[in-house]
């Protein structure tokens, strides 16, 4: 009968020295037992050595697994003609600790089902007992696998000289070349084929040996065997140079070098594990004219259980660091709002692609304040190098002073020193460029740094230093390329250029119709597959993302320049206990390299004679 979930279930199992059997059936309201399905199988060689109790338990486990779709989630009655199993597998008594490990594993398997185990005499257990004594033989079908194995072995046999000899004899071009080499002329009276020109130029170096055509010591491979020869040559996944070196020692045909290059470039296994491409020329950021015009932010840590929000001004290199208890978008916005209340709103903000920076909440905050948000290419931190480099410097300083003071005190001490030290790029301290003065330290008044001199020779030096190792690369829309993959094991995956989003960044599309943004250092020239003939409509794609050179116009908010005579120097301290002070004459600001007039460290004082009381 068919299975009915509303009727009680019963599973009868039995075992014999030859096999196991099981019958699942329904108990009708009249008490009649109606079978649903039967199952049996032959014991394996190892199972025939089981003890009788283990064979009986094996029959129960076989029935449970065979009719799992009927029994799981249903309460059923389990029938066996082996009385000890009612105690071992019974729900009220645990399995003895000295039982075999096999029995313990089977008991654990049965614990996932809801059942009531009962004993039935063998004379009344004929349905399952008959199946166990007449089991179905187990058939093993391995012929197909063996045939496939032998077939693969035949395909992978190497090319021999006999095959080359037969293929050379039937090839129309090589047969003529062989006649020219052996007899000095061809038997064919037709005009010379263009394919013979390459061989004719080397006819003094050609020879025939055992029916094979040779150029020097290299065997000339007929066209039908060239593809298989390339597969055999690239079986070890060698590079182009190694493949050419091996080929130059054994065989040749016209255009062999080009064929080797195409074969190596078309191997997706090799392309997927290639190294990163050669560095692109350095593209420095435009130097902002005003402080706090463009800031670079990033998260650092965890360091000693804390995260740090770092913000660096691109004009003055002034750093701001906040210890964060949370790195969510809400906490980041709250800290940035506090920075903006001190220094004002920047025109541009550069960050990486952290989840808090690309969230919709953060984007709405940027738009609400009119800030142009620029993100670096994914997995390319050098785009946000100003913040990344400061993070390294800060971590080194905090780790060096570990154990001396609290993390907050060490951070404040480091920031005071960093802000008051001339920067390698600007040749001026961040404090002077940000506030127009040096910060007072424990050393009191130091020699003032040179007036604001903003040069970009350090950036130009970096570009020149990197130029010998850099290689300029450009791609066009529709061009197949290999993009760096950071989501799976494959290191490089084939993609297609959609559009160029900046001087050194592109938008690509993968085979899974995913759109990625990649730096040119994360792209390699791809190889178009000959089977891929589909066309792509580029008009449907639109460029996305921002790059340092694709920025919205920025209004000129720089203050009007003052005459040289009206620009004050570093303010001097006044003695509050003395009489009024007359400030020193202002001196004009002098650029680096010019002679600087000597300036008094203290202001001039009006010294007056004392007024004494004449009594």
PDB file of C-alpha atoms in Angstrom, residues 326-502:
ATOM      1  CA  UNK A 326      33.129  51.781  17.893  1.00  0.00           C
ATOM      2  CA  UNK A 327      33.894  52.010  14.175  1.00  0.00           C
ATOM      3  CA  UNK A 328      30.330  52.240  12.909  1.00  0.00           C
ATOM      4  CA  UNK A 329      29.228  54.913  10.474  1.00  0.00           C
ATOM      5  CA  UNK A 330      27.323  56.714  13.219  1.00  0.00           C
ATOM      6  CA  UNK A 331      30.389  56.926  15.494  1.00  0.00           C
ATOM      7  CA  UNK A 332      32.584  58.029  12.587  1.00  0.00           C
ATOM      8  CA  UNK A 333      30.161  60.802  11.637  1.00  0.00           C
ATOM      9  CA  UNK A 334      30.026  61.977  15.246  1.00  0.00           C
ATOM     10  CA  UNK A 335      33.837  62.311  15.435  1.00  0.00           C
ATOM     11  CA  UNK A 336      34.068  64.023  12.053  1.00  0.00           C
ATOM     12  CA  UNK A 337      31.377  66.474  13.067  1.00  0.00           C
ATOM     13  CA  UNK A 338      33.535  67.427  16.057  1.00  0.00           C
ATOM     14  CA  UNK A 339      36.588  67.926  13.797  1.00  0.00           C
ATOM     15  CA  UNK A 340      34.574  70.060  11.407  1.00  0.00           C
ATOM     16  CA  UNK A 341      33.426  72.239  14.299  1.00  0.00           C
ATOM     17  CA  UNK A 342      37.112  73.046  15.022  1.00  0.00           C
ATOM     18  CA  UNK A 343      38.570  73.388  11.526  1.00  0.00           C
ATOM     19  CA  UNK A 344      35.561  73.862   9.258  1.00  0.00           C
ATOM     20  CA  UNK A 345      34.243  71.774   6.407  1.00  0.00           C
ATOM     21  CA  UNK A 346      36.770  70.421   3.894  1.00  0.00           C
ATOM     22  CA  UNK A 347      36.118  70.519   0.189  1.00  0.00           C
ATOM     23  CA  UNK A 348      37.321  66.961  -0.390  1.00  0.00           C
ATOM     24  CA  UNK A 349      37.552  63.896   1.837  1.00  0.00           C
ATOM     25  CA  UNK A 350      39.610  60.855   0.785  1.00  0.00           C
ATOM     26  CA  UNK A 351      39.108  57.422   2.351  1.00  0.00           C
ATOM     27  CA  UNK A 352      39.342  53.740   1.544  1.00  0.00           C
ATOM     28  CA  UNK A 353      36.362  51.466   0.932  1.00  0.00           C
ATOM     29  CA  UNK A 354      35.706  50.576   4.557  1.00  0.00           C
ATOM     30  CA  UNK A 355      32.100  49.649   5.384  1.00  0.00           C
ATOM     31  CA  UNK A 356      31.605  52.790   7.452  1.00  0.00           C
ATOM     32  CA  UNK A 357      32.841  55.017   4.606  1.00  0.00           C
ATOM     33  CA  UNK A 358      30.742  53.468   1.831  1.00  0.00           C
ATOM     34  CA  UNK A 359      27.541  53.214   3.877  1.00  0.00           C
ATOM     35  CA  UNK A 360      24.512  55.194   2.787  1.00  0.00           C
ATOM     36  CA  UNK A 361      24.462  57.059   6.104  1.00  0.00           C
ATOM     37  CA  UNK A 362      28.001  58.351   5.537  1.00  0.00           C
ATOM     38  CA  UNK A 363      27.240  59.292   1.932  1.00  0.00           C
ATOM     39  CA  UNK A 364      24.210  61.295   3.057  1.00  0.00           C
ATOM     40  CA  UNK A 365      26.388  63.081   5.632  1.00  0.00           C
ATOM     41  CA  UNK A 366      28.902  64.024   2.926  1.00  0.00           C
ATOM     42  CA  UNK A 367      26.206  65.328   0.574  1.00  0.00           C
ATOM     43  CA  UNK A 368      24.462  67.274   3.331  1.00  0.00           C
ATOM     44  CA  UNK A 369      27.701  69.175   4.063  1.00  0.00           C
ATOM     45  CA  UNK A 370      28.750  69.647   0.427  1.00  0.00           C
ATOM     46  CA  UNK A 371      31.903  67.529   0.789  1.00  0.00           C
ATOM     47  CA  UNK A 372      33.243  65.711  -2.259  1.00  0.00           C
ATOM     48  CA  UNK A 373      33.962  62.145  -1.101  1.00  0.00           C
ATOM     49  CA  UNK A 374      36.741  60.278  -2.973  1.00  0.00           C
ATOM     50  CA  UNK A 375      37.423  56.576  -2.373  1.00  0.00           C
ATOM     51  CA  UNK A 376      40.523  54.647  -3.374  1.00  0.00           C
ATOM     52  CA  UNK A 377      40.466  51.593  -5.611  1.00  0.00           C
ATOM     53  CA  UNK A 378      39.578  48.446  -3.627  1.00  0.00           C
ATOM     54  CA  UNK A 379      42.629  46.686  -2.160  1.00  0.00           C
ATOM     55  CA  UNK A 380      44.897  49.521  -3.334  1.00  0.00           C
ATOM     56  CA  UNK A 381      45.795  51.453  -0.158  1.00  0.00           C
ATOM     57  CA  UNK A 382      48.542  53.525  -1.778  1.00  0.00           C
ATOM     58  CA  UNK A 383      45.860  55.826  -3.233  1.00  0.00           C
ATOM     59  CA  UNK A 384      45.202  56.975   0.333  1.00  0.00           C
ATOM     60  CA  UNK A 385      48.921  56.944   1.078  1.00  0.00           C
ATOM     61  CA  UNK A 386      48.977  60.115   3.205  1.00  0.00           C
ATOM     62  CA  UNK A 387      46.760  58.557   5.879  1.00  0.00           C
ATOM     63  CA  UNK A 388      48.296  55.092   5.513  1.00  0.00           C
ATOM     64  CA  UNK A 389      51.841  56.407   6.026  1.00  0.00           C
ATOM     65  CA  UNK A 390      50.853  58.395   9.096  1.00  0.00           C
ATOM     66  CA  UNK A 391      49.215  55.288  10.569  1.00  0.00           C
ATOM     67  CA  UNK A 392      52.549  53.451  10.296  1.00  0.00           C
ATOM     68  CA  UNK A 393      54.406  56.299  11.994  1.00  0.00           C
ATOM     69  CA  UNK A 394      51.835  56.534  14.791  1.00  0.00           C
ATOM     70  CA  UNK A 395      51.830  52.777  15.459  1.00  0.00           C
ATOM     71  CA  UNK A 396      55.632  52.710  15.631  1.00  0.00           C
ATOM     72  CA  UNK A 397      55.686  55.554  18.156  1.00  0.00           C
ATOM     73  CA  UNK A 398      52.952  54.070  20.360  1.00  0.00           C
ATOM     74  CA  UNK A 399      54.548  50.610  20.355  1.00  0.00           C
ATOM     75  CA  UNK A 400      57.969  52.057  21.195  1.00  0.00           C
ATOM     76  CA  UNK A 401      56.579  53.753  24.332  1.00  0.00           C
ATOM     77  CA  UNK A 402      54.429  50.783  25.375  1.00  0.00           C
ATOM     78  CA  UNK A 403      54.260  50.254  29.129  1.00  0.00           C
ATOM     79  CA  UNK A 404      55.424  53.756  30.075  1.00  0.00           C
ATOM     80  CA  UNK A 405      52.107  55.619  30.238  1.00  0.00           C
ATOM     81  CA  UNK A 406      48.492  55.229  29.223  1.00  0.00           C
ATOM     82  CA  UNK A 407      47.614  55.001  25.554  1.00  0.00           C
ATOM     83  CA  UNK A 408      45.994  58.444  25.607  1.00  0.00           C
ATOM     84  CA  UNK A 409      49.044  60.135  27.167  1.00  0.00           C
ATOM     85  CA  UNK A 410      51.423  58.478  24.710  1.00  0.00           C
ATOM     86  CA  UNK A 411      49.205  59.547  21.823  1.00  0.00           C
ATOM     87  CA  UNK A 412      49.065  63.181  22.993  1.00  0.00           C
ATOM     88  CA  UNK A 413      52.836  63.322  23.445  1.00  0.00           C
ATOM     89  CA  UNK A 414      53.411  61.907  19.975  1.00  0.00           C
ATOM     90  CA  UNK A 415      50.939  64.302  18.320  1.00  0.00           C
ATOM     91  CA  UNK A 416      52.567  67.351  19.953  1.00  0.00           C
ATOM     92  CA  UNK A 417      55.982  66.295  18.702  1.00  0.00           C
ATOM     93  CA  UNK A 418      54.721  65.394  15.219  1.00  0.00           C
ATOM     94  CA  UNK A 419      52.794  68.630  14.725  1.00  0.00           C
ATOM     95  CA  UNK A 420      55.763  70.770  15.740  1.00  0.00           C
ATOM     96  CA  UNK A 421      58.344  68.937  13.579  1.00  0.00           C
ATOM     97  CA  UNK A 422      59.052  70.107   9.999  1.00  0.00           C
ATOM     98  CA  UNK A 423      57.563  67.688   7.489  1.00  0.00           C
ATOM     99  CA  UNK A 424      59.782  66.106   4.841  1.00  0.00           C
ATOM    100  CA  UNK A 425      57.492  67.228   2.001  1.00  0.00           C
ATOM    101  CA  UNK A 426      56.649  70.800   2.999  1.00  0.00           C
ATOM    102  CA  UNK A 427      59.895  71.578   4.875  1.00  0.00           C
ATOM    103  CA  UNK A 428      57.679  73.256   7.485  1.00  0.00           C
ATOM    104  CA  UNK A 429      55.911  72.004  10.571  1.00  0.00           C
ATOM    105  CA  UNK A 430      52.199  71.117  10.344  1.00  0.00           C
ATOM    106  CA  UNK A 431      51.498  73.572  13.161  1.00  0.00           C
ATOM    107  CA  UNK A 432      53.072  76.495  11.300  1.00  0.00           C
ATOM    108  CA  UNK A 433      51.204  75.741   8.071  1.00  0.00           C
ATOM    109  CA  UNK A 434      47.934  75.105   9.892  1.00  0.00           C
ATOM    110  CA  UNK A 435      48.013  77.931  12.468  1.00  0.00           C
ATOM    111  CA  UNK A 436      50.749  80.221  11.234  1.00  0.00           C
ATOM    112  CA  UNK A 437      52.869  79.657  14.350  1.00  0.00           C
ATOM    113  CA  UNK A 438      54.886  77.042  16.174  1.00  0.00           C
ATOM    114  CA  UNK A 439      53.311  75.276  19.155  1.00  0.00           C
ATOM    115  CA  UNK A 440      54.899  76.039  22.499  1.00  0.00           C
ATOM    116  CA  UNK A 441      56.637  73.012  23.930  1.00  0.00           C
ATOM    117  CA  UNK A 442      58.769  72.269  26.947  1.00  0.00           C
ATOM    118  CA  UNK A 443      61.680  73.750  25.005  1.00  0.00           C
ATOM    119  CA  UNK A 444      59.782  77.050  24.992  1.00  0.00           C
ATOM    120  CA  UNK A 445      60.864  79.232  22.078  1.00  0.00           C
ATOM    121  CA  UNK A 446      62.763  77.385  19.409  1.00  0.00           C
ATOM    122  CA  UNK A 447      64.175  78.953  16.331  1.00  0.00           C
ATOM    123  CA  UNK A 448      61.180  79.692  14.138  1.00  0.00           C
ATOM    124  CA  UNK A 449      60.941  77.663  11.003  1.00  0.00           C
ATOM    125  CA  UNK A 450      61.211  79.384   7.680  1.00  0.00           C
ATOM    126  CA  UNK A 451      58.105  81.243   6.492  1.00  0.00           C
ATOM    127  CA  UNK A 452      55.587  79.179   4.649  1.00  0.00           C
ATOM    128  CA  UNK A 453      57.336  77.610   1.688  1.00  0.00           C
ATOM    129  CA  UNK A 454      55.238  75.034  -0.110  1.00  0.00           C
ATOM    130  CA  UNK A 455      57.126  73.130  -2.752  1.00  0.00           C
ATOM    131  CA  UNK A 456      56.471  69.864  -4.454  1.00  0.00           C
ATOM    132  CA  UNK A 457      60.035  68.814  -5.175  1.00  0.00           C
ATOM    133  CA  UNK A 458      59.618  65.781  -2.901  1.00  0.00           C
ATOM    134  CA  UNK A 459      56.694  64.534  -4.967  1.00  0.00           C
ATOM    135  CA  UNK A 460      58.608  65.111  -8.175  1.00  0.00           C
ATOM    136  CA  UNK A 461      61.557  63.215  -6.712  1.00  0.00           C
ATOM    137  CA  UNK A 462      59.296  60.283  -5.902  1.00  0.00           C
ATOM    138  CA  UNK A 463      57.929  60.249  -9.451  1.00  0.00           C
ATOM    139  CA  UNK A 464      61.452  60.328 -10.922  1.00  0.00           C
ATOM    140  CA  UNK A 465      62.678  57.643  -8.526  1.00  0.00           C
ATOM    141  CA  UNK A 466      59.829  55.328  -9.463  1.00  0.00           C
ATOM    142  CA  UNK A 467      60.002  55.972 -13.215  1.00  0.00           C
ATOM    143  CA  UNK A 468      62.690  53.307 -14.021  1.00  0.00           C
ATOM    144  CA  UNK A 469      60.539  50.622 -12.385  1.00  0.00           C
ATOM    145  CA  UNK A 470      57.208  51.868 -13.743  1.00  0.00           C
ATOM    146  CA  UNK A 471      55.460  51.024 -16.973  1.00  0.00           C
ATOM    147  CA  UNK A 472      52.639  53.083 -18.424  1.00  0.00           C
ATOM    148  CA  UNK A 473      49.614  51.002 -19.438  1.00  0.00           C
ATOM    149  CA  UNK A 474      46.329  52.032 -21.001  1.00  0.00           C
ATOM    150  CA  UNK A 475      43.271  50.001 -21.919  1.00  0.00           C
ATOM    151  CA  UNK A 476      40.301  50.738 -24.133  1.00  0.00           C
ATOM    152  CA  UNK A 477      36.600  49.893 -23.581  1.00  0.00           C
ATOM    153  CA  UNK A 478      35.778  46.380 -24.696  1.00  0.00           C
ATOM    154  CA  UNK A 479      39.349  45.141 -24.310  1.00  0.00           C
ATOM    155  CA  UNK A 480      39.651  41.786 -22.481  1.00  0.00           C
ATOM    156  CA  UNK A 481      41.890  42.012 -19.435  1.00  0.00           C
ATOM    157  CA  UNK A 482      42.768  39.966 -16.372  1.00  0.00           C
ATOM    158  CA  UNK A 483      41.680  41.663 -13.149  1.00  0.00           C
ATOM    159  CA  UNK A 484      43.055  40.958  -9.691  1.00  0.00           C
ATOM    160  CA  UNK A 485      40.576  38.802  -7.777  1.00  0.00           C
ATOM    161  CA  UNK A 486      40.252  39.159  -4.005  1.00  0.00           C
ATOM    162  CA  UNK A 487      37.167  36.991  -3.448  1.00  0.00           C
ATOM    163  CA  UNK A 488      38.236  33.415  -4.335  1.00  0.00           C
ATOM    164  CA  UNK A 489      41.260  31.207  -4.917  1.00  0.00           C
ATOM    165  CA  UNK A 490      41.803  32.344  -8.501  1.00  0.00           C
ATOM    166  CA  UNK A 491      44.305  35.214  -8.363  1.00  0.00           C
ATOM    167  CA  UNK A 492      43.436  36.640 -11.806  1.00  0.00           C
ATOM    168  CA  UNK A 493      40.088  36.326 -13.551  1.00  0.00           C
ATOM    169  CA  UNK A 494      39.136  37.328 -17.106  1.00  0.00           C
ATOM    170  CA  UNK A 495      37.145  40.558 -17.336  1.00  0.00           C
ATOM    171  CA  UNK A 496      36.275  43.204 -19.899  1.00  0.00           C
ATOM    172  CA  UNK A 497      37.018  46.930 -19.700  1.00  0.00           C
ATOM    173  CA  UNK A 498      33.824  49.004 -19.392  1.00  0.00           C
ATOM    174  CA  UNK A 499      35.174  52.520 -19.047  1.00  0.00           C
ATOM    175  CA  UNK A 500      38.097  54.512 -17.686  1.00  0.00           C
ATOM    176  CA  UNK A 501      37.220  56.283 -14.442  1.00  0.00           C
ATOM    177  CA  UNK A 502      40.502  58.126 -13.974  1.00  0.00           C
TER     178      UNK A 502
END
